[in-house]
PDB file of C-alpha atoms and ligand atoms in Angstrom:
ATOM      1  CA  UNK D  50       9.729  -2.783   7.096  1.00  0.00           C
ATOM      2  CA  UNK D  51       6.281  -1.932   6.146  1.00  0.00           C
ATOM      3  CA  UNK D  52       3.869  -4.441   4.815  1.00  0.00           C
ATOM      4  CA  UNK D  53       0.809  -3.488   3.065  1.00  0.00           C
ATOM      5  CA  UNK D  54      -2.271  -5.374   2.344  1.00  0.00           C
ATOM      6  CA  UNK D  55      -4.294  -4.153  -0.497  1.00  0.00           C
ATOM      7  CA  UNK D  56      -7.437  -5.514  -0.599  1.00  0.00           C
ATOM      8  CA  UNK D  57      -8.837  -3.639  -3.788  1.00  0.00           C
ATOM      9  CA  UNK D  58     -12.258  -4.411  -4.232  1.00  0.00           C
ATOM     10  CA  UNK D  59     -12.830  -7.684  -2.570  1.00  0.00           C
ATOM     11  CA  UNK D  60     -14.287  -9.057   0.473  1.00  0.00           C
ATOM     12  CA  UNK D  61     -17.654  -8.692   1.713  1.00  0.00           C
ATOM     13  CA  UNK D  62     -18.527  -7.640   5.410  1.00  0.00           C
ATOM     14  CA  UNK D  63     -18.917 -11.210   6.385  1.00  0.00           C
ATOM     15  CA  UNK D  64     -15.656 -11.879   5.046  1.00  0.00           C
ATOM     16  CA  UNK D  65     -13.934  -8.965   6.579  1.00  0.00           C
ATOM     17  CA  UNK D  66     -14.880  -9.913   9.930  1.00  0.00           C
ATOM     18  CA  UNK D  67     -13.742 -13.718   9.467  1.00  0.00           C
ATOM     19  CA  UNK D  68     -10.564 -12.209   8.423  1.00  0.00           C
ATOM     20  CA  UNK D  69     -10.413 -10.011  11.375  1.00  0.00           C
ATOM     21  CA  UNK D  70     -11.067 -12.655  13.837  1.00  0.00           C
ATOM     22  CA  UNK D  71      -8.206 -14.787  12.362  1.00  0.00           C
ATOM     23  CA  UNK D  72      -5.639 -12.107  12.116  1.00  0.00           C
ATOM     24  CA  UNK D  73      -6.291 -10.875  15.668  1.00  0.00           C
ATOM     25  CA  UNK D  74      -5.740 -14.547  17.113  1.00  0.00           C
ATOM     26  CA  UNK D  75      -2.291 -14.007  15.672  1.00  0.00           C
ATOM     27  CA  UNK D  76      -1.485 -10.258  16.294  1.00  0.00           C
ATOM     28  CA  UNK D  77      -2.950 -10.506  20.118  1.00  0.00           C
ATOM     29  CA  UNK D  78      -0.032 -12.561  21.164  1.00  0.00           C
ATOM     30  CA  UNK D  79       2.539 -11.690  18.560  1.00  0.00           C
ATOM     31  CA  UNK D  80       5.213  -9.095  19.464  1.00  0.00           C
ATOM     32  CA  UNK D  81       6.062  -7.299  15.973  1.00  0.00           C
ATOM     33  CA  UNK D  82       9.913  -6.611  15.643  1.00  0.00           C
ATOM     34  CA  UNK D  83      10.679  -4.792  12.438  1.00  0.00           C
ATOM     35  CA  UNK D  84       7.643  -5.432  10.653  1.00  0.00           C
ATOM     36  CA  UNK D  85       4.523  -2.721  10.539  1.00  0.00           C
ATOM     37  CA  UNK D  86       1.795  -4.380   9.124  1.00  0.00           C
ATOM     38  CA  UNK D  87      -0.784  -2.111   7.302  1.00  0.00           C
ATOM     39  CA  UNK D  88      -4.268  -2.880   5.800  1.00  0.00           C
ATOM     40  CA  UNK D  89      -5.891  -0.920   3.026  1.00  0.00           C
ATOM     41  CA  UNK D  90      -9.712  -2.016   2.672  1.00  0.00           C
ATOM     42  CA  UNK D  91     -12.494  -0.291   0.760  1.00  0.00           C
ATOM     43  CA  UNK D  92     -13.655   2.696   2.562  1.00  0.00           C
ATOM     44  CA  UNK D  93     -16.699   1.339   3.981  1.00  0.00           C
ATOM     45  CA  UNK D  94     -14.844  -1.065   6.057  1.00  0.00           C
ATOM     46  CA  UNK D  95     -12.177   1.499   7.589  1.00  0.00           C
ATOM     47  CA  UNK D  96     -14.411   2.137  10.838  1.00  0.00           C
ATOM     48  CA  UNK D  97     -14.955  -1.326  11.581  1.00  0.00           C
ATOM     49  CA  UNK D  98     -11.212  -2.238  11.173  1.00  0.00           C
ATOM     50  CA  UNK D  99     -10.345   0.887  13.337  1.00  0.00           C
ATOM     51  CA  UNK D 100     -12.206  -0.312  16.135  1.00  0.00           C
ATOM     52  CA  UNK D 101     -11.336  -4.196  15.923  1.00  0.00           C
ATOM     53  CA  UNK D 102      -7.949  -4.660  13.947  1.00  0.00           C
ATOM     54  CA  UNK D 103      -5.175  -5.435  16.710  1.00  0.00           C
ATOM     55  CA  UNK D 104      -1.561  -3.811  16.466  1.00  0.00           C
ATOM     56  CA  UNK D 105      -1.936  -2.734  12.956  1.00  0.00           C
ATOM     57  CA  UNK D 106      -2.124   0.614  11.234  1.00  0.00           C
ATOM     58  CA  UNK D 107      -5.052   1.384   8.225  1.00  0.00           C
ATOM     59  CA  UNK D 108      -4.649   2.930   4.892  1.00  0.00           C
ATOM     60  CA  UNK D 109      -6.992   4.269   1.785  1.00  0.00           C
ATOM     61  CA  UNK D 110      -6.617   2.833  -1.177  1.00  0.00           C
ATOM     62  CA  UNK D 111      -7.366   6.295  -2.609  1.00  0.00           C
ATOM     63  CA  UNK D 112      -8.384   9.938  -1.711  1.00  0.00           C
ATOM     64  CA  UNK D 113      -9.887  12.484  -3.670  1.00  0.00           C
ATOM     65  CA  UNK D 114      -7.692  14.989  -5.323  1.00  0.00           C
ATOM     66  CA  UNK D 115     -10.223  17.576  -4.281  1.00  0.00           C
ATOM     67  CA  UNK D 116      -9.997  18.923  -0.780  1.00  0.00           C
ATOM     68  CA  UNK D 117     -13.894  19.296   0.115  1.00  0.00           C
ATOM     69  CA  UNK D 118     -17.050  20.367  -1.625  1.00  0.00           C
ATOM     70  CA  UNK D 119     -19.368  19.611  -4.296  1.00  0.00           C
ATOM     71  CA  UNK D 120     -17.916  16.516  -5.251  1.00  0.00           C
ATOM     72  CA  UNK D 121     -20.494  13.520  -5.148  1.00  0.00           C
ATOM     73  CA  UNK D 122     -18.988  10.197  -4.294  1.00  0.00           C
ATOM     74  CA  UNK D 123     -15.359  11.254  -3.201  1.00  0.00           C
ATOM     75  CA  UNK D 124     -13.832  10.857  -0.072  1.00  0.00           C
ATOM     76  CA  UNK D 125     -11.058  13.095   0.900  1.00  0.00           C
ATOM     77  CA  UNK D 126      -7.777  13.296   3.127  1.00  0.00           C
ATOM     78  CA  UNK D 127      -9.416  15.552   5.514  1.00  0.00           C
ATOM     79  CA  UNK D 128     -12.246  13.294   6.322  1.00  0.00           C
ATOM     80  CA  UNK D 129      -9.770   9.941   6.319  1.00  0.00           C
ATOM     81  CA  UNK D 130      -7.427  11.634   8.774  1.00  0.00           C
ATOM     82  CA  UNK D 131      -9.049  10.431  11.843  1.00  0.00           C
ATOM     83  CA  UNK D 132      -9.283   7.023  10.586  1.00  0.00           C
ATOM     84  CA  UNK D 133      -5.862   5.957   8.539  1.00  0.00           C
ATOM     85  CA  UNK D 134      -2.272   6.579   8.943  1.00  0.00           C
ATOM     86  CA  UNK D 135      -1.624   5.960   5.205  1.00  0.00           C
ATOM     87  CA  UNK D 136      -3.060   6.262   1.661  1.00  0.00           C
ATOM     88  CA  UNK D 137      -2.263   4.624  -1.332  1.00  0.00           C
ATOM     89  CA  UNK D 138      -1.847   6.888  -4.374  1.00  0.00           C
ATOM     90  CA  UNK D 139      -1.841   6.624  -8.398  1.00  0.00           C
ATOM     91  CA  UNK D 140      -2.208   2.640  -8.280  1.00  0.00           C
ATOM     92  CA  UNK D 141      -1.779   1.409 -11.718  1.00  0.00           C
ATOM     93  CA  UNK D 142      -5.378   0.144 -11.763  1.00  0.00           C
ATOM     94  CA  UNK D 143      -6.377   3.977 -10.909  1.00  0.00           C
ATOM     95  CA  UNK D 144      -4.257   5.497 -13.451  1.00  0.00           C
ATOM     96  CA  UNK D 145      -5.523   3.270 -16.089  1.00  0.00           C
ATOM     97  CA  UNK D 146      -9.047   2.699 -15.307  1.00  0.00           C
ATOM     98  CA  UNK D 147      -9.995   5.976 -13.819  1.00  0.00           C
ATOM     99  CA  UNK D 148      -7.621   8.221 -15.870  1.00  0.00           C
ATOM    100  CA  UNK D 149      -5.717   9.331 -12.912  1.00  0.00           C
ATOM    101  CA  UNK D 150      -2.802  11.896 -14.146  1.00  0.00           C
ATOM    102  CA  UNK D 151       0.637  12.891 -12.723  1.00  0.00           C
ATOM    103  CA  UNK D 152      -0.809  16.225 -11.984  1.00  0.00           C
ATOM    104  CA  UNK D 153      -4.052  14.481  -9.789  1.00  0.00           C
ATOM    105  CA  UNK D 154      -1.497  12.645  -8.267  1.00  0.00           C
ATOM    106  CA  UNK D 155       0.896  15.458  -7.207  1.00  0.00           C
ATOM    107  CA  UNK D 156      -2.570  17.054  -5.771  1.00  0.00           C
ATOM    108  CA  UNK D 157      -3.392  14.070  -3.690  1.00  0.00           C
ATOM    109  CA  UNK D 158      -0.247  13.631  -2.170  1.00  0.00           C
ATOM    110  CA  UNK D 159      -0.185  17.358  -0.986  1.00  0.00           C
ATOM    111  CA  UNK D 160      -3.885  17.036   0.627  1.00  0.00           C
ATOM    112  CA  UNK D 161      -2.670  13.739   2.415  1.00  0.00           C
ATOM    113  CA  UNK D 162       0.462  15.514   3.287  1.00  0.00           C
ATOM    114  CA  UNK D 163      -1.204  18.541   4.836  1.00  0.00           C
ATOM    115  CA  UNK D 164      -3.634  16.148   6.710  1.00  0.00           C
ATOM    116  CA  UNK D 165      -0.866  14.069   8.202  1.00  0.00           C
ATOM    117  CA  UNK D 166      -1.967  11.025   6.382  1.00  0.00           C
ATOM    118  CA  UNK D 167       1.492   9.273   4.770  1.00  0.00           C
ATOM    119  CA  UNK D 168       1.248   8.961   0.971  1.00  0.00           C
ATOM    120  CA  UNK D 169       2.229   5.551  -0.738  1.00  0.00           C
ATOM    121  CA  UNK D 170       2.551   6.358  -4.526  1.00  0.00           C
ATOM    122  CA  UNK D 171       2.316   3.616  -6.856  1.00  0.00           C
ATOM    123  CA  UNK D 172       4.283   3.926 -10.057  1.00  0.00           C
ATOM    124  CA  UNK D 173       4.894   1.276 -12.853  1.00  0.00           C
ATOM    125  CA  UNK D 174       7.372   3.653 -14.870  1.00  0.00           C
ATOM    126  CA  UNK D 175      10.439   5.734 -13.929  1.00  0.00           C
ATOM    127  CA  UNK D 176       8.900   8.921 -15.583  1.00  0.00           C
ATOM    128  CA  UNK D 177       5.877   8.823 -13.085  1.00  0.00           C
ATOM    129  CA  UNK D 178       8.570   9.377 -10.331  1.00  0.00           C
ATOM    130  CA  UNK D 179       9.934  12.959 -11.226  1.00  0.00           C
ATOM    131  CA  UNK D 180       6.999  14.753 -10.067  1.00  0.00           C
ATOM    132  CA  UNK D 181       7.431  13.708  -6.585  1.00  0.00           C
ATOM    133  CA  UNK D 182      11.012  14.636  -6.533  1.00  0.00           C
ATOM    134  CA  UNK D 183      10.126  17.485  -4.040  1.00  0.00           C
ATOM    135  CA  UNK D 184       8.287  15.326  -1.309  1.00  0.00           C
ATOM    136  CA  UNK D 185       9.817  13.987   1.866  1.00  0.00           C
ATOM    137  CA  UNK D 186       8.404  11.650   3.989  1.00  0.00           C
ATOM    138  CA  UNK D 187       6.703   9.568   1.049  1.00  0.00           C
ATOM    139  CA  UNK D 188       6.668   5.928   0.114  1.00  0.00           C
ATOM    140  CA  UNK D 189       7.151   5.000  -3.569  1.00  0.00           C
ATOM    141  CA  UNK D 190       5.940   1.537  -4.493  1.00  0.00           C
ATOM    142  CA  UNK D 191       7.405   0.288  -7.563  1.00  0.00           C
ATOM    143  CA  UNK D 192       5.128  -2.027  -9.104  1.00  0.00           C
ATOM    144  CA  UNK D 193       5.699  -3.227 -12.787  1.00  0.00           C
ATOM    145  CA  UNK D 194       2.312  -3.775 -14.812  1.00  0.00           C
ATOM    146  CA  UNK D 195       3.399  -7.344 -15.790  1.00  0.00           C
ATOM    147  CA  UNK D 196       3.974  -8.297 -12.083  1.00  0.00           C
ATOM    148  CA  UNK D 197       0.474  -7.146 -10.836  1.00  0.00           C
ATOM    149  CA  UNK D 198      -1.815 -10.273  -9.947  1.00  0.00           C
ATOM    150  CA  UNK D 199       0.276 -12.607 -12.597  1.00  0.00           C
ATOM    151  CA  UNK D 200       2.055 -14.544 -10.094  1.00  0.00           C
ATOM    152  CA  UNK D 201       5.192 -13.406 -12.270  1.00  0.00           C
ATOM    153  CA  UNK D 202       7.198 -11.046  -9.957  1.00  0.00           C
ATOM    154  CA  UNK D 203       9.958  -8.812 -11.217  1.00  0.00           C
ATOM    155  CA  UNK D 204      13.322 -10.043 -10.967  1.00  0.00           C
ATOM    156  CA  UNK D 205      15.329  -9.085  -7.802  1.00  0.00           C
ATOM    157  CA  UNK D 206      18.293  -7.653 -10.142  1.00  0.00           C
ATOM    158  CA  UNK D 207      15.860  -5.330 -12.116  1.00  0.00           C
ATOM    159  CA  UNK D 208      13.830  -4.101  -8.884  1.00  0.00           C
ATOM    160  CA  UNK D 209      17.287  -3.292  -7.673  1.00  0.00           C
ATOM    161  CA  UNK D 210      18.224  -1.401 -10.809  1.00  0.00           C
ATOM    162  CA  UNK D 211      14.722   0.370 -10.500  1.00  0.00           C
ATOM    163  CA  UNK D 212      14.825   1.263  -6.754  1.00  0.00           C
ATOM    164  CA  UNK D 213      18.271   2.774  -7.798  1.00  0.00           C
ATOM    165  CA  UNK D 214      16.716   5.060 -10.500  1.00  0.00           C
ATOM    166  CA  UNK D 215      13.881   5.786  -8.485  1.00  0.00           C
ATOM    167  CA  UNK D 216      16.144   7.158  -5.606  1.00  0.00           C
ATOM    168  CA  UNK D 217      18.052   9.345  -8.074  1.00  0.00           C
ATOM    169  CA  UNK D 218      15.025  10.947  -8.932  1.00  0.00           C
ATOM    170  CA  UNK D 219      13.322  11.131  -5.500  1.00  0.00           C
ATOM    171  CA  UNK D 220      16.250  10.747  -2.993  1.00  0.00           C
ATOM    172  CA  UNK D 221      13.747  11.477  -0.090  1.00  0.00           C
ATOM    173  CA  UNK D 222      11.577   8.622  -0.838  1.00  0.00           C
ATOM    174  CA  UNK D 223      11.224   5.071   1.015  1.00  0.00           C
ATOM    175  CA  UNK D 224      10.899   2.613  -1.657  1.00  0.00           C
ATOM    176  CA  UNK D 225       8.709  -0.495  -1.259  1.00  0.00           C
ATOM    177  CA  UNK D 226       7.981  -3.349  -4.063  1.00  0.00           C
ATOM    178  CA  UNK D 227       4.624  -4.671  -5.271  1.00  0.00           C
ATOM    179  CA  UNK D 228       3.513  -7.472  -7.451  1.00  0.00           C
ATOM    180  CA  UNK D 229       2.736 -11.239  -7.455  1.00  0.00           C
ATOM    181  CA  UNK D 230       4.745 -11.314  -3.768  1.00  0.00           C
ATOM    182  CA  UNK D 231       3.651 -14.415  -1.962  1.00  0.00           C
ATOM    183  CA  UNK D 232       5.050 -16.104   1.311  1.00  0.00           C
ATOM    184  CA  UNK D 233       7.048 -18.499  -1.055  1.00  0.00           C
ATOM    185  CA  UNK D 234       9.189 -15.599  -2.672  1.00  0.00           C
ATOM    186  CA  UNK D 235       9.006 -12.926  -0.381  1.00  0.00           C
ATOM    187  CA  UNK D 236      12.674 -14.090   0.847  1.00  0.00           C
ATOM    188  CA  UNK D 237      14.251 -13.001  -2.534  1.00  0.00           C
ATOM    189  CA  UNK D 238      13.332  -9.261  -2.392  1.00  0.00           C
ATOM    190  CA  UNK D 239      13.273  -8.786   1.454  1.00  0.00           C
ATOM    191  CA  UNK D 240      17.038  -8.704   1.525  1.00  0.00           C
ATOM    192  CA  UNK D 241      17.272  -6.133  -1.169  1.00  0.00           C
ATOM    193  CA  UNK D 242      19.047  -3.053  -0.195  1.00  0.00           C
ATOM    194  CA  UNK D 243      16.712  -0.336  -1.248  1.00  0.00           C
ATOM    195  CA  UNK D 244      13.612  -2.168  -0.232  1.00  0.00           C
ATOM    196  CA  UNK D 245      11.640  -0.850   2.728  1.00  0.00           C
ATOM    197  CA  UNK D 246       8.617  -2.921   2.531  1.00  0.00           C
ATOM    198  CA  UNK D 247       5.897  -4.616   0.345  1.00  0.00           C
ATOM    199  CA  UNK D 248       2.398  -4.033  -1.301  1.00  0.00           C
ATOM    200  CA  UNK D 249       0.484  -7.199  -1.186  1.00  0.00           C
ATOM    201  CA  UNK D 250      -2.962  -7.774  -2.737  1.00  0.00           C
ATOM    202  CA  UNK D 251      -3.959 -11.027  -3.924  1.00  0.00           C
ATOM    203  CA  UNK D 252      -1.728 -12.965  -1.300  1.00  0.00           C
ATOM    204  CA  UNK D 253      -3.560 -10.561   1.495  1.00  0.00           C
ATOM    205  CA  UNK D 254      -6.934 -11.690   1.135  1.00  0.00           C
ATOM    206  CA  UNK D 255      -6.139 -14.743   2.846  1.00  0.00           C
ATOM    207  CA  UNK D 256      -5.247 -14.059   6.308  1.00  0.00           C
ATOM    208  CA  UNK D 257      -3.069 -17.329   6.902  1.00  0.00           C
ATOM    209  CA  UNK D 258      -0.848 -16.120   3.970  1.00  0.00           C
ATOM    210  CA  UNK D 259      -0.619 -12.260   5.031  1.00  0.00           C
ATOM    211  CA  UNK D 260       0.380 -13.708   8.519  1.00  0.00           C
ATOM    212  CA  UNK D 261       3.140 -15.688   7.025  1.00  0.00           C
ATOM    213  CA  UNK D 262       4.385 -13.059   4.944  1.00  0.00           C
ATOM    214  CA  UNK D 263       4.500 -10.814   8.172  1.00  0.00           C
ATOM    215  CA  UNK D 264       6.407 -13.356  10.034  1.00  0.00           C
ATOM    216  CA  UNK D 265       9.020 -14.068   7.229  1.00  0.00           C
ATOM    217  CA  UNK D 266       9.817 -10.303   7.127  1.00  0.00           C
ATOM    218  CA  UNK D 267      10.171  -9.890  10.645  1.00  0.00           C
ATOM    219  CA  UNK D 268      13.334 -11.770  11.113  1.00  0.00           C
TER     220      UNK D 268
HETATM  221  P1  LIG Z 172      -0.648  -8.629  -6.320  1.00  0.00           P
HETATM  222  O1  LIG Z 172      -0.989  -6.993  -6.765  1.00  0.00           O
HETATM  223  O2  LIG Z 172       0.070  -8.792  -4.900  1.00  0.00           O
HETATM  224  O3  LIG Z 172      -1.843  -9.153  -6.527  1.00  0.00           O
HETATM  225  O4  LIG Z 172       0.212  -9.213  -7.509  1.00  0.00           O
HETATM  226  C1  LIG Z 172      -0.172  -6.012  -6.092  1.00  0.00           C
HETATM  227  C2  LIG Z 172      -0.723  -4.809  -6.152  1.00  0.00           C
HETATM  228  O5  LIG Z 172      -1.741  -4.517  -7.023  1.00  0.00           O
HETATM  229  O6  LIG Z 172      -0.842  -3.726  -5.295  1.00  0.00           O
END
């Protein structure tokens, strides 16, 4: 079970250091059983976390759809490959605020795969799945817009329905759910047949909540 913290555009460097201190106190003595934790911070914190975070993989929140060259401000999969194992791609906030298209997303997935980074593609509509149908070894995170940051997660029955539809279109993908997952409600989702992990933003900013989520999924 992949449990991914998506910190979005949050946390100062001092807050990151505090988060790591609290988290490592837990992870240094804990043996993960079925859970694989992943943290996706802002790019600038990745080298610090790579050096200090214990028993936890790193992911990027985004990668460029360009490979390299004259693209000021971009960070590409070929640069990230030495630091991260995963990359989020096409989060709804990127599709909406940065006008990312399905075409951009397919380019990003291909670049990540070429560099050995496992892509986690976020989808909020079923039509966004079909362009991904030919990729293997990818994760698709189903994140309905109404559930993101709203404390109003999707219902388990609708998540099951959606995962079924996603797998019809992308049978080789592994499915995650994201949207208002918390330590209180995760048990309703962790038992769903096709769900292989979670994408957690708001509740991952507090290391204690994130740790509790990890423990609840690890049984
Ligand atoms: P949330 O966000 O956990 O704050 O609902 C999830 C996401 O945007 O990935």
